[in-house]
Amino acid sequence: MPELPEVETVRRGLAPVMEGGTIARAEVNRPDLRWPFPDRMAERLAGQKVTALRRRSKYILADLASGETLLIHLGMSGRMLISGDAQGRFVHDHPAPEKHDHVVLHMADGARITFNDPRRFGAMDLLPTDGAEAHPLLAVLGPEPLGNGFHEEYFVAALKTRTMPAKSALLDQRIVAGLGNIYVCEALFRAGISPKRRVNNLSSARIASLVPIIRDVLGDAIAAGGSSLRDFRQADGELGYFQHNFDVYDREGQPCRRPGCDGIVARVVQSGRSSFYCPRCQR
């Protein structure tokens, strides 16, 4: 499933075409994805100007002039593809419709934005822009790891009394929003913390050190265009390249990349997910 850097990469790819643009017409080609689409979704989107395009955790939020916000979740295989961009920023020609083109937004300037999702684990919803944070999918989320609400004092207070492993704590969306398996593995490696280490046994200084490390890992991934694991694509169809920079993720049995460490990357399963780490230098 795309993680925060991938979703932010898609948002940035969509912004030049959607933000400030008008949805002339919307096609909704099935009644649902992971959940049913909202009533009259095509009618409610038609003619609406997109006043802002933002991200909350792994959700893309398109604020509309109508006072509603279109919430988009990519799921496991969802892609937002741009074609016919009049400004020449993306491929000009509209491709032939595909079987899994479930929602198509026809922009007033001739661009077309297609939500394609073969596995149908994605989602779309319309919600009031005012009070959007109260939506059931958003209300449970912790602070954004790249936002001002995520800082050392908050993180130490949030983790110091918890007995869960470090991997589980960083994946808990109620503690910090948007982190997924890949970038948690990478952040814990850079911090030298074992994914199995219980966070209440970490010093406040070690917990605090994770904050800038998490920001750096996410920043590096966003700058590289996101990871292109499995079905992920950027909005313009190009692949991301951060996977070439993984230090531990999916590197089981390979030498540790930390200078001076002769450890071998190992894999353990925690709550059904693979954790990759170096047993020698991550404690």
PDB file of C-alpha atoms in Angstrom, residues 47-278:
ATOM      1  CA  GLY A  47     -18.799  22.227 -12.294  1.00  0.00           C
ATOM      2  CA  GLN A  48     -16.819  22.519  -9.062  1.00  0.00           C
ATOM      3  CA  LYS A  49     -13.574  24.469  -8.795  1.00  0.00           C
ATOM      4  CA  VAL A  50     -10.820  22.786  -6.788  1.00  0.00           C
ATOM      5  CA  THR A  51      -9.728  25.493  -4.364  1.00  0.00           C
ATOM      6  CA  ALA A  52      -6.970  23.478  -2.655  1.00  0.00           C
ATOM      7  CA  LEU A  53      -5.370  20.058  -2.872  1.00  0.00           C
ATOM      8  CA  ARG A  54      -3.928  18.771   0.394  1.00  0.00           C
ATOM      9  CA  ARG A  55      -2.875  15.561   2.111  1.00  0.00           C
ATOM     10  CA  ARG A  56      -3.775  14.164   5.515  1.00  0.00           C
ATOM     11  CA  SER A  57      -1.821  11.033   6.371  1.00  0.00           C
ATOM     12  CA  LYS A  58      -2.347   8.728   3.353  1.00  0.00           C
ATOM     13  CA  TYR A  59      -5.449  10.562   2.119  1.00  0.00           C
ATOM     14  CA  ILE A  60      -5.611  13.180  -0.640  1.00  0.00           C
ATOM     15  CA  LEU A  61      -8.164  15.920   0.032  1.00  0.00           C
ATOM     16  CA  ALA A  62      -9.507  18.120  -2.778  1.00  0.00           C
ATOM     17  CA  ASP A  63     -11.389  21.123  -1.367  1.00  0.00           C
ATOM     18  CA  LEU A  64     -14.199  22.274  -3.663  1.00  0.00           C
ATOM     19  CA  ALA A  65     -15.892  25.657  -4.090  1.00  0.00           C
ATOM     20  CA  SER A  66     -19.161  24.014  -3.040  1.00  0.00           C
ATOM     21  CA  GLY A  67     -17.882  23.684   0.532  1.00  0.00           C
ATOM     22  CA  GLU A  68     -17.340  19.948   0.166  1.00  0.00           C
ATOM     23  CA  THR A  69     -14.048  18.035   0.073  1.00  0.00           C
ATOM     24  CA  LEU A  70     -13.332  15.027  -2.113  1.00  0.00           C
ATOM     25  CA  LEU A  71     -11.420  12.449  -0.055  1.00  0.00           C
ATOM     26  CA  ILE A  72      -9.280   9.992  -2.035  1.00  0.00           C
ATOM     27  CA  HIS A  73      -7.493   6.910  -0.739  1.00  0.00           C
ATOM     28  CA  LEU A  74      -5.371   4.944  -3.192  1.00  0.00           C
ATOM     29  CA  GLY A  75      -5.710   1.589  -1.448  1.00  0.00           C
ATOM     30  CA  MET A  76      -3.348  -1.170  -2.550  1.00  0.00           C
ATOM     31  CA  SER A  77      -3.367  -0.630  -6.307  1.00  0.00           C
ATOM     32  CA  GLY A  78      -5.078   2.716  -6.940  1.00  0.00           C
ATOM     33  CA  ARG A  79      -3.484   5.122  -9.407  1.00  0.00           C
ATOM     34  CA  MET A  80      -4.332   8.702 -10.326  1.00  0.00           C
ATOM     35  CA  LEU A  81      -3.295   9.218 -13.942  1.00  0.00           C
ATOM     36  CA  ILE A  82      -3.196  12.507 -15.833  1.00  0.00           C
ATOM     37  CA  SER A  83      -3.660  12.845 -19.579  1.00  0.00           C
ATOM     38  CA  GLY A  84      -4.468  15.635 -22.035  1.00  0.00           C
ATOM     39  CA  ASP A  85      -2.830  18.359 -19.974  1.00  0.00           C
ATOM     40  CA  ALA A  86      -3.146  21.540 -22.013  1.00  0.00           C
ATOM     41  CA  GLN A  87      -0.021  23.031 -20.397  1.00  0.00           C
ATOM     42  CA  GLY A  88       2.189  20.219 -21.658  1.00  0.00           C
ATOM     43  CA  ARG A  89       3.265  19.092 -18.194  1.00  0.00           C
ATOM     44  CA  PHE A  90       2.069  15.541 -18.787  1.00  0.00           C
ATOM     45  CA  VAL A  91       1.353  13.245 -21.746  1.00  0.00           C
ATOM     46  CA  HIS A  92      -1.060  14.954 -24.128  1.00  0.00           C
ATOM     47  CA  ASP A  93      -3.036  12.060 -25.586  1.00  0.00           C
ATOM     48  CA  HIS A  94      -5.882  10.501 -23.637  1.00  0.00           C
ATOM     49  CA  PRO A  95      -5.331   6.727 -23.418  1.00  0.00           C
ATOM     50  CA  ALA A  96      -8.100   4.302 -24.301  1.00  0.00           C
ATOM     51  CA  PRO A  97     -10.382   3.582 -21.319  1.00  0.00           C
ATOM     52  CA  GLU A  98      -9.348   0.592 -19.247  1.00  0.00           C
ATOM     53  CA  LYS A  99     -11.442  -1.939 -17.388  1.00  0.00           C
ATOM     54  CA  HIS A 100     -10.562  -0.586 -13.957  1.00  0.00           C
ATOM     55  CA  ASP A 101     -11.014   3.140 -14.681  1.00  0.00           C
ATOM     56  CA  HIS A 102     -13.603   3.596 -11.947  1.00  0.00           C
ATOM     57  CA  VAL A 103     -13.739   7.395 -11.638  1.00  0.00           C
ATOM     58  CA  VAL A 104     -12.740   9.893 -14.339  1.00  0.00           C
ATOM     59  CA  LEU A 105     -12.574  13.661 -13.783  1.00  0.00           C
ATOM     60  CA  HIS A 106     -12.775  15.737 -16.955  1.00  0.00           C
ATOM     61  CA  MET A 107     -11.227  19.121 -16.230  1.00  0.00           C
ATOM     62  CA  ALA A 108     -12.445  22.264 -17.960  1.00  0.00           C
ATOM     63  CA  ASP A 109      -9.048  22.872 -19.601  1.00  0.00           C
ATOM     64  CA  GLY A 110      -9.119  19.488 -21.343  1.00  0.00           C
ATOM     65  CA  ALA A 111      -7.043  17.496 -18.869  1.00  0.00           C
ATOM     66  CA  ARG A 112      -8.378  14.192 -17.641  1.00  0.00           C
ATOM     67  CA  ILE A 113      -7.677  12.597 -14.265  1.00  0.00           C
ATOM     68  CA  THR A 114      -8.414   8.876 -14.050  1.00  0.00           C
ATOM     69  CA  PHE A 115      -8.651   6.832 -10.864  1.00  0.00           C
ATOM     70  CA  ASN A 116      -7.720   3.287 -11.844  1.00  0.00           C
ATOM     71  CA  ASP A 117      -7.877   0.586  -9.171  1.00  0.00           C
ATOM     72  CA  PRO A 118      -7.767  -3.101 -10.187  1.00  0.00           C
ATOM     73  CA  ARG A 119      -8.108  -4.461  -6.645  1.00  0.00           C
ATOM     74  CA  ARG A 120     -10.756  -1.923  -5.597  1.00  0.00           C
ATOM     75  CA  PHE A 121      -9.311  -1.351  -2.104  1.00  0.00           C
ATOM     76  CA  GLY A 122      -9.262   2.392  -2.718  1.00  0.00           C
ATOM     77  CA  ALA A 123     -11.955   4.778  -1.573  1.00  0.00           C
ATOM     78  CA  MET A 124     -13.578   8.125  -2.348  1.00  0.00           C
ATOM     79  CA  ASP A 125     -15.947  10.177  -0.255  1.00  0.00           C
ATOM     80  CA  LEU A 126     -17.426  13.672  -0.149  1.00  0.00           C
ATOM     81  CA  LEU A 127     -17.498  15.461   3.193  1.00  0.00           C
ATOM     82  CA  PRO A 128     -18.032  19.016   4.442  1.00  0.00           C
ATOM     83  CA  THR A 129     -14.774  20.959   4.239  1.00  0.00           C
ATOM     84  CA  ASP A 130     -15.551  22.679   7.528  1.00  0.00           C
ATOM     85  CA  GLY A 131     -15.065  20.006  10.147  1.00  0.00           C
ATOM     86  CA  ALA A 132     -13.404  17.551   7.750  1.00  0.00           C
ATOM     87  CA  GLU A 133     -11.115  16.434  10.566  1.00  0.00           C
ATOM     88  CA  ALA A 134     -14.175  14.936  12.271  1.00  0.00           C
ATOM     89  CA  HIS A 135     -14.652  12.422   9.437  1.00  0.00           C
ATOM     90  CA  PRO A 136     -14.338   8.869  10.843  1.00  0.00           C
ATOM     91  CA  LEU A 137     -11.272   8.150   8.689  1.00  0.00           C
ATOM     92  CA  LEU A 138      -9.470  11.319   9.798  1.00  0.00           C
ATOM     93  CA  ALA A 139     -10.611  11.842  13.386  1.00  0.00           C
ATOM     94  CA  VAL A 140      -8.481   8.979  14.738  1.00  0.00           C
ATOM     95  CA  LEU A 141      -5.223  10.193  13.203  1.00  0.00           C
ATOM     96  CA  GLY A 142      -2.283  11.536  15.161  1.00  0.00           C
ATOM     97  CA  PRO A 143      -0.159  14.504  14.079  1.00  0.00           C
ATOM     98  CA  GLU A 144       1.498  14.686  10.680  1.00  0.00           C
ATOM     99  CA  PRO A 145       5.163  13.625  10.922  1.00  0.00           C
ATOM    100  CA  LEU A 146       6.141  16.594   8.736  1.00  0.00           C
ATOM    101  CA  GLY A 147       3.904  19.050  10.600  1.00  0.00           C
ATOM    102  CA  ASN A 148       4.473  21.312  13.583  1.00  0.00           C
ATOM    103  CA  GLY A 149       2.396  19.098  15.878  1.00  0.00           C
ATOM    104  CA  PHE A 150       4.984  16.334  15.686  1.00  0.00           C
ATOM    105  CA  HIS A 151       7.917  17.319  17.871  1.00  0.00           C
ATOM    106  CA  GLU A 152      10.260  15.807  20.445  1.00  0.00           C
ATOM    107  CA  GLU A 153       8.216  16.746  23.523  1.00  0.00           C
ATOM    108  CA  TYR A 154       5.034  15.284  22.046  1.00  0.00           C
ATOM    109  CA  PHE A 155       6.719  12.061  20.935  1.00  0.00           C
ATOM    110  CA  VAL A 156       8.442  11.409  24.249  1.00  0.00           C
ATOM    111  CA  ALA A 157       5.168  11.933  26.126  1.00  0.00           C
ATOM    112  CA  ALA A 158       3.287   9.704  23.658  1.00  0.00           C
ATOM    113  CA  LEU A 159       5.706   6.761  23.891  1.00  0.00           C
ATOM    114  CA  LYS A 160       7.370   6.864  27.285  1.00  0.00           C
ATOM    115  CA  THR A 161       4.735   4.845  29.152  1.00  0.00           C
ATOM    116  CA  ARG A 162       3.758   2.463  26.356  1.00  0.00           C
ATOM    117  CA  THR A 163       4.960  -1.128  26.427  1.00  0.00           C
ATOM    118  CA  MET A 164       4.622  -1.900  22.729  1.00  0.00           C
ATOM    119  CA  PRO A 165       7.595  -2.629  20.440  1.00  0.00           C
ATOM    120  CA  ALA A 166       9.107   0.346  18.616  1.00  0.00           C
ATOM    121  CA  LYS A 167       7.872  -0.965  15.260  1.00  0.00           C
ATOM    122  CA  SER A 168       4.273  -1.134  16.497  1.00  0.00           C
ATOM    123  CA  ALA A 169       4.458   2.306  18.087  1.00  0.00           C
ATOM    124  CA  LEU A 170       5.605   3.996  14.878  1.00  0.00           C
ATOM    125  CA  LEU A 171       2.944   2.195  12.844  1.00  0.00           C
ATOM    126  CA  ASP A 172       0.161   3.280  15.224  1.00  0.00           C
ATOM    127  CA  GLN A 173      -1.707   5.948  13.235  1.00  0.00           C
ATOM    128  CA  ARG A 174      -3.127   7.373  16.479  1.00  0.00           C
ATOM    129  CA  ILE A 175       0.399   8.292  17.594  1.00  0.00           C
ATOM    130  CA  VAL A 176       1.764   9.616  14.305  1.00  0.00           C
ATOM    131  CA  ALA A 177      -0.102   9.633  11.002  1.00  0.00           C
ATOM    132  CA  GLY A 178       1.043   8.275   7.668  1.00  0.00           C
ATOM    133  CA  LEU A 179       4.002   6.064   8.571  1.00  0.00           C
ATOM    134  CA  GLY A 180       3.995   2.618   6.990  1.00  0.00           C
ATOM    135  CA  ASN A 181       6.107  -0.496   7.147  1.00  0.00           C
ATOM    136  CA  ILE A 182       8.832   0.559   4.720  1.00  0.00           C
ATOM    137  CA  TYR A 183       9.739   3.912   6.227  1.00  0.00           C
ATOM    138  CA  VAL A 184       9.394   2.731   9.818  1.00  0.00           C
ATOM    139  CA  CYS A 185      12.031   0.056   9.074  1.00  0.00           C
ATOM    140  CA  GLU A 186      14.273   2.691   7.522  1.00  0.00           C
ATOM    141  CA  ALA A 187      13.812   5.200  10.365  1.00  0.00           C
ATOM    142  CA  LEU A 188      14.544   2.626  13.059  1.00  0.00           C
ATOM    143  CA  PHE A 189      17.704   1.604  11.217  1.00  0.00           C
ATOM    144  CA  ARG A 190      18.964   5.173  11.033  1.00  0.00           C
ATOM    145  CA  ALA A 191      18.195   5.590  14.738  1.00  0.00           C
ATOM    146  CA  GLY A 192      19.959   2.331  15.664  1.00  0.00           C
ATOM    147  CA  ILE A 193      16.817   1.073  17.435  1.00  0.00           C
ATOM    148  CA  SER A 194      15.646  -2.527  17.167  1.00  0.00           C
ATOM    149  CA  PRO A 195      12.034  -2.894  15.944  1.00  0.00           C
ATOM    150  CA  LYS A 196      11.546  -5.334  18.817  1.00  0.00           C
ATOM    151  CA  ARG A 197      12.684  -2.915  21.534  1.00  0.00           C
ATOM    152  CA  ARG A 198       9.829  -1.832  23.808  1.00  0.00           C
ATOM    153  CA  VAL A 199       9.514   1.921  23.728  1.00  0.00           C
ATOM    154  CA  ASN A 200       9.123   2.317  27.494  1.00  0.00           C
ATOM    155  CA  ASN A 201      12.676   0.939  27.765  1.00  0.00           C
ATOM    156  CA  LEU A 202      14.066   3.664  25.501  1.00  0.00           C
ATOM    157  CA  SER A 203      15.523   6.805  27.001  1.00  0.00           C
ATOM    158  CA  SER A 204      13.773  10.092  26.325  1.00  0.00           C
ATOM    159  CA  ALA A 205      16.780  11.156  24.271  1.00  0.00           C
ATOM    160  CA  ARG A 206      16.535   8.123  21.988  1.00  0.00           C
ATOM    161  CA  ILE A 207      12.797   8.628  21.481  1.00  0.00           C
ATOM    162  CA  ALA A 208      13.368  12.315  20.739  1.00  0.00           C
ATOM    163  CA  SER A 209      16.086  11.442  18.229  1.00  0.00           C
ATOM    164  CA  LEU A 210      13.515   9.631  16.102  1.00  0.00           C
ATOM    165  CA  VAL A 211      11.647  12.853  15.260  1.00  0.00           C
ATOM    166  CA  PRO A 212      14.275  14.422  12.953  1.00  0.00           C
ATOM    167  CA  ILE A 213      15.190  10.978  11.609  1.00  0.00           C
ATOM    168  CA  ILE A 214      11.582  10.257  10.608  1.00  0.00           C
ATOM    169  CA  ARG A 215      11.376  13.671   8.934  1.00  0.00           C
ATOM    170  CA  ASP A 216      14.626  13.025   7.050  1.00  0.00           C
ATOM    171  CA  VAL A 217      13.569   9.561   5.845  1.00  0.00           C
ATOM    172  CA  LEU A 218      10.236  10.873   4.567  1.00  0.00           C
ATOM    173  CA  GLY A 219      11.866  13.931   3.037  1.00  0.00           C
ATOM    174  CA  ASP A 220      14.403  11.791   1.182  1.00  0.00           C
ATOM    175  CA  ALA A 221      11.644   9.544  -0.168  1.00  0.00           C
ATOM    176  CA  ILE A 222       9.474  12.457  -1.288  1.00  0.00           C
ATOM    177  CA  ALA A 223      12.439  14.111  -2.982  1.00  0.00           C
ATOM    178  CA  ALA A 224      13.144  10.877  -4.838  1.00  0.00           C
ATOM    179  CA  GLY A 225       9.574  10.669  -6.056  1.00  0.00           C
ATOM    180  CA  GLY A 226       8.277   7.941  -3.792  1.00  0.00           C
ATOM    181  CA  SER A 227       8.876   4.209  -3.941  1.00  0.00           C
ATOM    182  CA  SER A 228       7.650   2.189  -6.898  1.00  0.00           C
ATOM    183  CA  LEU A 229       6.881  -1.061  -5.122  1.00  0.00           C
ATOM    184  CA  ARG A 230       4.251  -3.200  -6.829  1.00  0.00           C
ATOM    185  CA  ASP A 231       1.537  -1.027  -8.383  1.00  0.00           C
ATOM    186  CA  PHE A 232       2.562   2.457  -7.328  1.00  0.00           C
ATOM    187  CA  ARG A 233       2.988   5.087 -10.040  1.00  0.00           C
ATOM    188  CA  GLN A 234       3.312   8.833  -9.867  1.00  0.00           C
ATOM    189  CA  ALA A 235       0.472  10.860 -11.376  1.00  0.00           C
ATOM    190  CA  ASP A 236       2.405  11.246 -14.654  1.00  0.00           C
ATOM    191  CA  GLY A 237       3.099   7.517 -14.893  1.00  0.00           C
ATOM    192  CA  GLU A 238       6.769   7.731 -13.923  1.00  0.00           C
ATOM    193  CA  LEU A 239       8.234   5.389 -11.331  1.00  0.00           C
ATOM    194  CA  GLY A 240       9.669   6.487  -8.014  1.00  0.00           C
ATOM    195  CA  TYR A 241      13.262   5.662  -7.173  1.00  0.00           C
ATOM    196  CA  PHE A 242      13.650   5.659  -3.384  1.00  0.00           C
ATOM    197  CA  GLN A 243      13.719   1.849  -3.315  1.00  0.00           C
ATOM    198  CA  HIS A 244      17.289   2.017  -4.599  1.00  0.00           C
ATOM    199  CA  ASN A 245      18.227   3.763  -1.337  1.00  0.00           C
ATOM    200  CA  PHE A 246      16.733   1.292   1.134  1.00  0.00           C
ATOM    201  CA  ASP A 247      19.184   0.482   3.910  1.00  0.00           C
ATOM    202  CA  VAL A 248      17.330  -2.498   5.376  1.00  0.00           C
ATOM    203  CA  TYR A 249      13.878  -2.920   3.840  1.00  0.00           C
ATOM    204  CA  ASP A 250      13.690  -6.086   1.717  1.00  0.00           C
ATOM    205  CA  ARG A 251      17.464  -6.669   2.169  1.00  0.00           C
ATOM    206  CA  GLU A 252      17.306  -9.830   4.288  1.00  0.00           C
ATOM    207  CA  GLY A 253      20.631 -11.696   4.288  1.00  0.00           C
ATOM    208  CA  GLN A 254      22.606  -8.785   2.862  1.00  0.00           C
ATOM    209  CA  PRO A 255      25.405  -6.902   4.657  1.00  0.00           C
ATOM    210  CA  CYS A 256      24.486  -3.986   6.884  1.00  0.00           C
ATOM    211  CA  ARG A 257      25.209  -0.652   5.226  1.00  0.00           C
ATOM    212  CA  ARG A 258      26.167   1.175   8.411  1.00  0.00           C
ATOM    213  CA  PRO A 259      29.884   2.061   8.243  1.00  0.00           C
ATOM    214  CA  GLY A 260      31.941  -0.182  10.523  1.00  0.00           C
ATOM    215  CA  CYS A 261      29.132  -2.703  11.118  1.00  0.00           C
ATOM    216  CA  ASP A 262      29.666  -6.286   9.957  1.00  0.00           C
ATOM    217  CA  GLY A 263      26.075  -7.366  10.692  1.00  0.00           C
ATOM    218  CA  ILE A 264      23.660  -9.045   8.296  1.00  0.00           C
ATOM    219  CA  VAL A 265      20.152  -7.705   7.720  1.00  0.00           C
ATOM    220  CA  ALA A 266      17.539  -9.977   9.282  1.00  0.00           C
ATOM    221  CA  ARG A 267      13.772 -10.262   8.925  1.00  0.00           C
ATOM    222  CA  VAL A 268      11.259 -10.938  11.680  1.00  0.00           C
ATOM    223  CA  VAL A 269       7.474 -10.945  11.502  1.00  0.00           C
ATOM    224  CA  GLN A 270       5.671  -8.570  13.856  1.00  0.00           C
ATOM    225  CA  SER A 271       1.873  -8.453  13.855  1.00  0.00           C
ATOM    226  CA  GLY A 272       1.843 -10.086  10.445  1.00  0.00           C
ATOM    227  CA  ARG A 273       4.307  -7.623   8.875  1.00  0.00           C
ATOM    228  CA  SER A 274       7.945  -8.136   7.985  1.00  0.00           C
ATOM    229  CA  SER A 275      10.466  -6.070   9.918  1.00  0.00           C
ATOM    230  CA  PHE A 276      13.939  -5.719   8.417  1.00  0.00           C
ATOM    231  CA  TYR A 277      16.798  -4.679  10.698  1.00  0.00           C
ATOM    232  CA  CYS A 278      20.414  -5.262  11.623  1.00  0.00           C
TER     233      CYS A 278
END
